[in-house]
MMTF fields as JSON, N, C-alpha, C and O atoms, coordinates in Angstrom:
{
  "mmtfVersion": "1.0.0",
  "mmtfProducer": "UNKNOWN",
  "numBonds": 327,
  "numAtoms": 328,
  "numGroups": 82,
  "numChains": 1,
  "numModels": 1,
  "chainsPerModel": [1],
  "groupsPerChain": [82],
  "chainIdList": ["A"],
  "bondAtomList": [4, 2, 8, 6, 12, 10, 16, 14, 20, 18, 24, 22, 28, 26, 32, 30, 36, 34, 40, 38, 44, 42, 48, 46, 52, 50, 56, 54, 60, 58, 64, 62, 68, 66, 72, 70, 76, 74, 80, 78, 84, 82, 88, 86, 92, 90, 96, 94, 100, 98, 104, 102, 108, 106, 112, 110, 116, 114, 120, 118, 124, 122, 128, 126, 132, 130, 136, 134, 140, 138, 144, 142, 148, 146, 152, 150, 156, 154, 160, 158, 164, 162, 168, 166, 172, 170, 176, 174, 180, 178, 184, 182, 188, 186, 192, 190, 196, 194, 200, 198, 204, 202, 208, 206, 212, 210, 216, 214, 220, 218, 224, 222, 228, 226, 232, 230, 236, 234, 240, 238, 244, 242, 248, 246, 252, 250, 256, 254, 260, 258, 264, 262, 268, 266, 272, 270, 276, 274, 280, 278, 284, 282, 288, 286, 292, 290, 296, 294, 300, 298, 304, 302, 308, 306, 312, 310, 316, 314, 320, 318, 324, 322],
  "bondOrderList": [1, 1, 1, 1, 1, 1, 1, 1, 1, 1, 1, 1, 1, 1, 1, 1, 1, 1, 1, 1, 1, 1, 1, 1, 1, 1, 1, 1, 1, 1, 1, 1, 1, 1, 1, 1, 1, 1, 1, 1, 1, 1, 1, 1, 1, 1, 1, 1, 1, 1, 1, 1, 1, 1, 1, 1, 1, 1, 1, 1, 1, 1, 1, 1, 1, 1, 1, 1, 1, 1, 1, 1, 1, 1, 1, 1, 1, 1, 1, 1, 1],
  "groupList": [{"groupName": "MET", "atomNameList": ["N", "CA", "C", "O"], "elementList": ["N", "C", "C", "O"], "formalChargeList": [0, 0, 0, 0], "bondAtomList": [1, 0, 2, 1, 3, 2], "bondOrderList": [1, 1, 2], "singleLetterCode": "M", "chemCompType": "L-PEPTIDE LINKING"}, {"groupName": "LEU", "atomNameList": ["N", "CA", "C", "O"], "elementList": ["N", "C", "C", "O"], "formalChargeList": [0, 0, 0, 0], "bondAtomList": [1, 0, 2, 1, 3, 2], "bondOrderList": [1, 1, 2], "singleLetterCode": "L", "chemCompType": "L-PEPTIDE LINKING"}, {"groupName": "GLY", "atomNameList": ["N", "CA", "C", "O"], "elementList": ["N", "C", "C", "O"], "formalChargeList": [0, 0, 0, 0], "bondAtomList": [1, 0, 2, 1, 3, 2], "bondOrderList": [1, 1, 2], "singleLetterCode": "G", "chemCompType": "PEPTIDE LINKING"}, {"groupName": "PHE", "atomNameList": ["N", "CA", "C", "O"], "elementList": ["N", "C", "C", "O"], "formalChargeList": [0, 0, 0, 0], "bondAtomList": [1, 0, 2, 1, 3, 2], "bondOrderList": [1, 1, 2], "singleLetterCode": "F", "chemCompType": "L-PEPTIDE LINKING"}, {"groupName": "ALA", "atomNameList": ["N", "CA", "C", "O"], "elementList": ["N", "C", "C", "O"], "formalChargeList": [0, 0, 0, 0], "bondAtomList": [1, 0, 2, 1, 3, 2], "bondOrderList": [1, 1, 2], "singleLetterCode": "A", "chemCompType": "L-PEPTIDE LINKING"}, {"groupName": "PRO", "atomNameList": ["N", "CA", "C", "O"], "elementList": ["N", "C", "C", "O"], "formalChargeList": [0, 0, 0, 0], "bondAtomList": [1, 0, 2, 1, 3, 2], "bondOrderList": [1, 1, 2], "singleLetterCode": "P", "chemCompType": "L-PEPTIDE LINKING"}, {"groupName": "GLU", "atomNameList": ["N", "CA", "C", "O"], "elementList": ["N", "C", "C", "O"], "formalChargeList": [0, 0, 0, 0], "bondAtomList": [1, 0, 2, 1, 3, 2], "bondOrderList": [1, 1, 2], "singleLetterCode": "E", "chemCompType": "L-PEPTIDE LINKING"}, {"groupName": "ARG", "atomNameList": ["N", "CA", "C", "O"], "elementList": ["N", "C", "C", "O"], "formalChargeList": [0, 0, 0, 0], "bondAtomList": [1, 0, 2, 1, 3, 2], "bondOrderList": [1, 1, 2], "singleLetterCode": "R", "chemCompType": "L-PEPTIDE LINKING"}, {"groupName": "LYS", "atomNameList": ["N", "CA", "C", "O"], "elementList": ["N", "C", "C", "O"], "formalChargeList": [0, 0, 0, 0], "bondAtomList": [1, 0, 2, 1, 3, 2], "bondOrderList": [1, 1, 2], "singleLetterCode": "K", "chemCompType": "L-PEPTIDE LINKING"}, {"groupName": "ILE", "atomNameList": ["N", "CA", "C", "O"], "elementList": ["N", "C", "C", "O"], "formalChargeList": [0, 0, 0, 0], "bondAtomList": [1, 0, 2, 1, 3, 2], "bondOrderList": [1, 1, 2], "singleLetterCode": "I", "chemCompType": "L-PEPTIDE LINKING"}, {"groupName": "VAL", "atomNameList": ["N", "CA", "C", "O"], "elementList": ["N", "C", "C", "O"], "formalChargeList": [0, 0, 0, 0], "bondAtomList": [1, 0, 2, 1, 3, 2], "bondOrderList": [1, 1, 2], "singleLetterCode": "V", "chemCompType": "L-PEPTIDE LINKING"}, {"groupName": "TRP", "atomNameList": ["N", "CA", "C", "O"], "elementList": ["N", "C", "C", "O"], "formalChargeList": [0, 0, 0, 0], "bondAtomList": [1, 0, 2, 1, 3, 2], "bondOrderList": [1, 1, 2], "singleLetterCode": "W", "chemCompType": "L-PEPTIDE LINKING"}, {"groupName": "ASP", "atomNameList": ["N", "CA", "C", "O"], "elementList": ["N", "C", "C", "O"], "formalChargeList": [0, 0, 0, 0], "bondAtomList": [1, 0, 2, 1, 3, 2], "bondOrderList": [1, 1, 2], "singleLetterCode": "D", "chemCompType": "L-PEPTIDE LINKING"}, {"groupName": "SER", "atomNameList": ["N", "CA", "C", "O"], "elementList": ["N", "C", "C", "O"], "formalChargeList": [0, 0, 0, 0], "bondAtomList": [1, 0, 2, 1, 3, 2], "bondOrderList": [1, 1, 2], "singleLetterCode": "S", "chemCompType": "L-PEPTIDE LINKING"}, {"groupName": "GLN", "atomNameList": ["N", "CA", "C", "O"], "elementList": ["N", "C", "C", "O"], "formalChargeList": [0, 0, 0, 0], "bondAtomList": [1, 0, 2, 1, 3, 2], "bondOrderList": [1, 1, 2], "singleLetterCode": "Q", "chemCompType": "L-PEPTIDE LINKING"}, {"groupName": "TYR", "atomNameList": ["N", "CA", "C", "O"], "elementList": ["N", "C", "C", "O"], "formalChargeList": [0, 0, 0, 0], "bondAtomList": [1, 0, 2, 1, 3, 2], "bondOrderList": [1, 1, 2], "singleLetterCode": "Y", "chemCompType": "L-PEPTIDE LINKING"}, {"groupName": "HIS", "atomNameList": ["N", "CA", "C", "O"], "elementList": ["N", "C", "C", "O"], "formalChargeList": [0, 0, 0, 0], "bondAtomList": [1, 0, 2, 1, 3, 2], "bondOrderList": [1, 1, 2], "singleLetterCode": "H", "chemCompType": "L-PEPTIDE LINKING"}, {"groupName": "CYS", "atomNameList": ["N", "CA", "C", "O"], "elementList": ["N", "C", "C", "O"], "formalChargeList": [0, 0, 0, 0], "bondAtomList": [1, 0, 2, 1, 3, 2], "bondOrderList": [1, 1, 2], "singleLetterCode": "C", "chemCompType": "L-PEPTIDE LINKING"}, {"groupName": "THR", "atomNameList": ["N", "CA", "C", "O"], "elementList": ["N", "C", "C", "O"], "formalChargeList": [0, 0, 0, 0], "bondAtomList": [1, 0, 2, 1, 3, 2], "bondOrderList": [1, 1, 2], "singleLetterCode": "T", "chemCompType": "L-PEPTIDE LINKING"}],
  "groupTypeList": [0, 1, 1, 2, 3, 4, 5, 4, 6, 7, 5, 2, 6, 8, 0, 4, 9, 7, 1, 10, 4, 2, 1, 9, 4, 7, 7, 9, 6, 5, 11, 10, 4, 4, 2, 12, 6, 10, 4, 7, 2, 6, 7, 9, 13, 1, 9, 14, 3, 2, 13, 7, 10, 6, 10, 15, 1, 5, 1, 13, 4, 16, 1, 6, 17, 14, 1, 2, 12, 8, 10, 10, 2, 2, 6, 18, 10, 1, 4, 8, 3, 18],
  "groupIdList": [1, 2, 3, 4, 5, 6, 7, 8, 9, 10, 11, 12, 13, 14, 15, 16, 17, 18, 19, 20, 21, 22, 23, 24, 25, 26, 27, 28, 29, 30, 31, 32, 33, 34, 35, 36, 37, 38, 39, 40, 41, 42, 43, 44, 45, 46, 47, 48, 49, 50, 51, 52, 53, 54, 55, 56, 57, 58, 59, 60, 61, 62, 63, 64, 65, 66, 67, 68, 69, 70, 71, 72, 73, 74, 75, 76, 77, 78, 79, 80, 81, 82],
  "secStructList": [7, 3, 3, 3, 3, 7, 7, 6, 6, 1, 6, 6, 7, 7, 3, 3, 3, 3, 3, 3, 3, 7, 6, 6, 6, 7, 3, 3, 3, 3, 7, 7, 7, 6, 6, 7, 7, 7, 7, 6, 6, 7, 7, 7, 3, 3, 3, 3, 6, 7, 3, 3, 3, 3, 3, 3, 7, 7, 6, 6, 3, 3, 3, 7, 1, 7, 6, 6, 7, 7, 7, 7, 6, 6, 6, 1, 7, 7, 3, 3, 3, 7],
  "xCoordList": [0.85, 0.0, 0.901, 1.845, 0.616, 1.399, 0.51, -0.567, 0.971, 0.244, 1.086, 2.248, 0.504, 1.207, 0.731, -0.42, 1.646, 1.358, 1.844, 2.885, 1.092, 1.49, 1.497, 0.433, 2.692, 2.758, 2.218, 2.586, 1.349, 0.747, 1.8, 1.677, 2.84, 3.854, 4.919, 5.766, 4.9, 5.861, 5.114, 5.185, 4.396, 3.609, 4.479, 5.596, 3.966, 4.682, 5.577, 5.964, 5.917, 6.741, 5.836, 4.77, 6.278, 5.491, 6.371, 7.588, 5.745, 6.433, 5.471, 4.267, 6.0, 5.152, 5.699, 6.877, 4.839, 5.265, 4.633, 3.49, 5.394, 4.893, 4.848, 5.86, 3.671, 3.476, 3.572, 2.777, 4.546, 4.811, 4.486, 5.13, 3.495, 3.067, 3.994, 4.645, 4.048, 4.899, 4.31, 3.183, 5.077, 4.652, 3.567, 2.775, 3.528, 2.588, 1.166, 0.246, 0.981, -0.369, -0.833, -1.99, 0.052, -0.294, -1.55, -2.462, -1.59, -2.773, -2.372, -1.661, -2.835, -2.593, -3.953, -4.83, -4.133, -5.381, -5.117, -4.585, -5.473, -5.294, -6.389, -7.546, -6.015, -6.98, -7.225, -7.898, -6.692, -6.893, -7.417, -7.268, -8.032, -8.548, -8.049, -7.525, -8.216, -7.787, -8.442, -9.649, -7.63, -8.127, -8.097, -8.319, -7.829, -7.752, -6.529, -5.477, -6.674, -5.53, -4.937, -5.657, -3.597, -2.891, -1.908, -1.17, -1.898, -0.973, 0.318, 0.34, 1.39, 2.666, 2.495, 1.886, 3.04, 2.996, 1.7, 1.588, 0.722, -0.561, -0.429, 0.255, -1.071, -1.059, -2.013, -3.14, -1.539, -2.333, -2.668, -3.484, -2.045, -2.264, -1.738, -1.032, -2.108, -1.59, -1.185, -1.971, 0.04, 0.483, 0.484, 1.32, -0.443, -0.541, 0.599, 0.919, 1.194, 2.328, 3.526, 4.365, 3.596, 4.774, 5.27, 4.726, 6.277, 7.116, 7.859, 8.712, 7.569, 8.368, 7.58, 6.534, 8.13, 7.593, 8.733, 9.793, 8.526, 9.506, 9.071, 7.907, 10.0, 9.698, 10.378, 11.582, 9.608, 10.132, 10.039, 8.945, 11.193, 11.268, 11.798, 12.509, 11.459, 12.031, 13.525, 14.019, 14.237, 15.683, 16.054, 17.183, 15.135, 15.421, 15.442, 15.808, 15.059, 15.018, 16.435, 17.261, 16.7, 17.974, 17.717, 16.969, 18.339, 18.099, 18.631, 19.731, 17.841, 18.202, 18.548, 18.915, 18.435, 18.757, 19.79, 19.979, 20.444, 21.502, 21.053, 20.138, 21.696, 21.441, 21.702, 22.755, 20.749, 20.895, 20.274, 20.166, 19.854, 19.2, 17.854, 17.173, 17.479, 16.153, 15.217, 15.483, 14.132, 13.171, 11.826, 11.505, 11.043, 9.731, 8.705, 8.834, 7.691, 6.66, 5.973, 5.562, 5.844, 5.179, 6.063, 5.628, 7.309, 8.21, 9.519, 9.973, 10.138, 11.454, 11.347, 10.54, 12.163, 12.245, 13.182, 14.364, 12.639, 13.451, 14.2, 15.35, 13.57, 14.191, 13.631, 12.547, 14.404, 13.964, 14.13, 14.955, 13.347, 13.407, 14.022, 13.693, 14.927, 15.607, 14.917, 15.357],
  "yCoordList": [-1.16, 0.0, 1.229, 1.307, 2.183, 3.417, 4.585, 4.773, 5.377, 6.561, 7.798, 7.875, 8.754, 9.991, 11.132, 11.167, 12.071, 13.22, 14.499, 14.511, 15.566, 16.897, 17.797, 18.211, 18.113, 18.902, 20.315, 20.997, 20.749, 22.083, 23.181, 24.222, 22.958, 24.001, 24.034, 24.928, 23.083, 23.048, 22.77, 21.661, 23.772, 23.552, 23.109, 23.598, 22.192, 21.717, 20.521, 19.836, 20.25, 19.085, 17.939, 18.148, 16.747, 15.566, 14.549, 14.529, 13.717, 12.599, 11.429, 11.603, 10.239, 9.056, 7.99, 8.003, 7.073, 5.88, 4.67, 4.714, 3.621, 2.358, 1.365, 1.118, 0.798, -0.19, -1.567, -1.916, -2.34, -3.644, -4.722, -4.808, -5.533, -6.588, -7.786, -8.002, -8.558, -9.739, -10.917, -10.858, -11.971, -13.159, -13.949, -14.646, -13.84, -14.662, -14.091, -14.773, -12.86, -12.311, -11.581, -11.707, -10.828, -10.04, -9.209, -9.214, -8.498, -7.71, -6.339, -6.218, -5.303, -3.916, -3.267, -3.374, -2.592, -1.885, -0.39, 0.14, 0.313, 1.764, 2.444, 2.022, 3.494, 4.255, 5.625, 6.456, 5.875, 7.151, 6.878, 5.782, 7.904, 7.808, 9.017, 9.973, 8.962, 10.061, 11.363, 11.416, 12.409, 13.72, 13.991, 15.128, 12.974, 13.174, 14.008, 13.885, 14.855, 15.574, 14.745, 14.169, 14.69, 13.885, 14.78, 15.549, 14.679, 15.459, 14.683, 13.458, 15.4, 14.736, 13.771, 14.101, 12.579, 11.584, 10.805, 9.881, 11.16, 10.461, 9.069, 8.895, 8.099, 6.745, 6.701, 7.19, 6.103, 6.088, 4.678, 4.512, 3.666, 2.309, 1.292, 1.623, 0.047, -1.076, -2.165, -2.56, -2.649, -3.796, -4.98, -5.058, -5.882, -7.008, -7.992, -8.326, -8.441, -9.351, -8.75, -9.468, -7.437, -6.695, -6.862, -7.627, -6.151, -6.167, -4.868, -4.619, -4.014, -2.801, -1.655, -1.844, -0.454, 0.763, 1.441, 1.68, 1.753, 2.487, 3.95, 4.248, 4.859, 6.287, 6.963, 6.808, 7.711, 8.444, 9.935, 10.473, 10.601, 12.019, 12.837, 12.303, 14.127, 14.976, 15.187, 14.991, 15.584, 15.791, 16.88, 16.901, 17.779, 18.863, 18.394, 19.165, 17.152, 16.624, 16.324, 15.777, 16.694, 16.384, 15.257, 15.431, 14.1, 12.929, 13.141, 13.66, 12.737, 12.846, 11.486, 11.41, 10.418, 9.088, 8.442, 8.857, 7.434, 6.735, 5.315, 4.786, 4.71, 3.317, 2.46, 2.569, 1.62, 0.749, 1.295, 0.568, 2.579, 3.151, 2.473, 2.092, 2.325, 1.822, 3.025, 3.995, 2.96, 4.056, 3.56, 2.378, 4.477, 4.148, 5.04, 6.265, 4.423, 5.158, 6.18, 5.86, 7.412, 8.468, 9.134, 10.094, 8.664, 9.243, 9.719, 10.82, 8.907, 9.204, 10.193, 10.002, 11.255, 12.201, 11.603, 11.384, 11.34, 10.752, 11.8, 11.579, 12.957, 13.993, 15.359, 15.479, 16.379, 17.77, 18.443, 18.033, 19.468, 20.187, 21.565, 22.278, 21.914, 23.211, 24.277, 25.427],
  "zCoordList": [0.0, 0.0, 0.0, 0.786, -0.871, -0.97, -0.581, -1.148, 0.4, 0.843, 0.54, 0.939, -0.16, -0.492, 0.387, 0.823, 0.638, 1.489, 0.827, 0.17, 1.0, 0.536, 1.768, 2.228, 2.319, 3.551, 3.352, 2.396, 4.254, 4.164, 4.279, 3.635, 5.098, 5.305, 4.213, 4.218, 3.274, 2.161, 0.858, 0.327, 0.339, -0.876, -2.048, -2.222, -2.84, -4.014, -3.758, -4.705, -2.508, -2.192, -1.761, -1.183, -2.05, -1.699, -1.0, -1.182, -0.207, 0.429, 0.449, 0.265, 0.671, 0.65, 1.576, 1.933, 1.958, 2.678, 1.988, 1.533, 1.928, 1.384, 2.538, 3.193, 2.782, 3.837, 3.199, 2.326, 3.641, 3.046, 4.075, 5.12, 3.775, 4.702, 4.606, 3.583, 5.675, 5.728, 4.972, 4.482, 4.884, 4.152, 4.876, 4.242, 6.203, 6.964, 6.914, 6.462, 7.37, 7.498, 6.242, 5.841, 5.627, 4.438, 4.657, 3.829, 5.773, 6.081, 6.592, 7.59, 5.897, 6.287, 6.49, 5.632, 7.625, 7.91, 7.896, 8.871, 6.814, 6.794, 7.613, 7.591, 8.331, 9.12, 8.516, 9.126, 7.329, 6.644, 5.236, 4.694, 4.667, 3.302, 2.513, 3.085, 1.213, 0.351, 0.8, 1.037, 0.914, 1.311, 2.8, 3.217, 3.623, 5.075, 5.436, 4.809, 6.451, 6.993, 8.116, 8.931, 8.147, 9.133, 9.886, 9.271, 11.207, 12.033, 12.231, 12.113, 12.531, 12.823, 13.983, 15.0, 13.817, 14.881, 14.967, 15.773, 14.154, 14.188, 13.571, 12.563, 14.167, 13.623, 12.437, 12.51, 11.335, 10.116, 9.631, 8.724, 10.23, 9.751, 10.752, 11.705, 10.501, 11.281, 10.307, 9.446, 10.441, 9.657, 10.621, 11.521, 10.426, 11.345, 11.106, 9.965, 12.18, 12.164, 11.449, 10.906, 11.456, 11.067, 9.657, 8.86, 9.384, 8.207, 8.152, 9.004, 7.172, 7.094, 6.475, 5.853, 6.673, 6.08, 5.34, 5.919, 4.073, 3.284, 3.255, 2.985, 3.531, 3.576, 2.395, 2.193, 1.618, 0.473, 0.772, 0.945, 0.834, 1.184, 0.008, -0.843, -0.049, -1.092, -0.862, 0.248, -1.901, -1.794, -0.799, -0.309, -0.49, 0.459, 1.916, 2.803, 2.17, 3.541, 4.038, 3.306, 5.301, 5.959, 6.956, 7.918, 6.724, 7.573, 8.982, 9.173, 9.959, 11.373, 11.983, 13.156, 11.201, 11.707, 10.794, 9.65, 11.313, 10.593, 10.272, 10.903, 9.296, 8.967, 10.209, 10.837, 10.552, 11.713, 12.984, 13.972, 12.989, 14.165, 14.395, 13.443, 15.657, 15.982, 16.03, 16.739, 15.284, 15.257, 15.752, 15.637, 16.305, 16.838, 16.14, 16.144, 15.545, 14.831, 15.718, 16.834, 15.23, 15.987, 17.008, 17.645, 17.2, 18.201, 17.606, 17.916, 16.752, 16.2, 15.044, 14.134, 15.077, 13.962, 12.919, 13.184, 11.727, 10.662, 9.885, 9.504, 9.634, 8.791, 9.164, 9.734, 8.823, 8.962, 7.618, 6.801, 7.398, 6.13, 6.347, 7.295, 5.432, 5.557, 4.749, 4.741]
}
């Protein structure tokens, strides 16, 4: 499942996340729909029995985490925009 976002404070820039379900459950429950406004840190989905989330950021984003860092959804700052 691919979810796209257009940040209100950065018009014209876009970002996205891809929710990738695991081999066992293959079940993703989205809690948002097209046109919904989402706040920072708000939960938008549940991937049952885990897997991964791919984050796609614009080139203007400055990464705040390193490869191998443990991140927590809704808590860890992944990037800042200059």
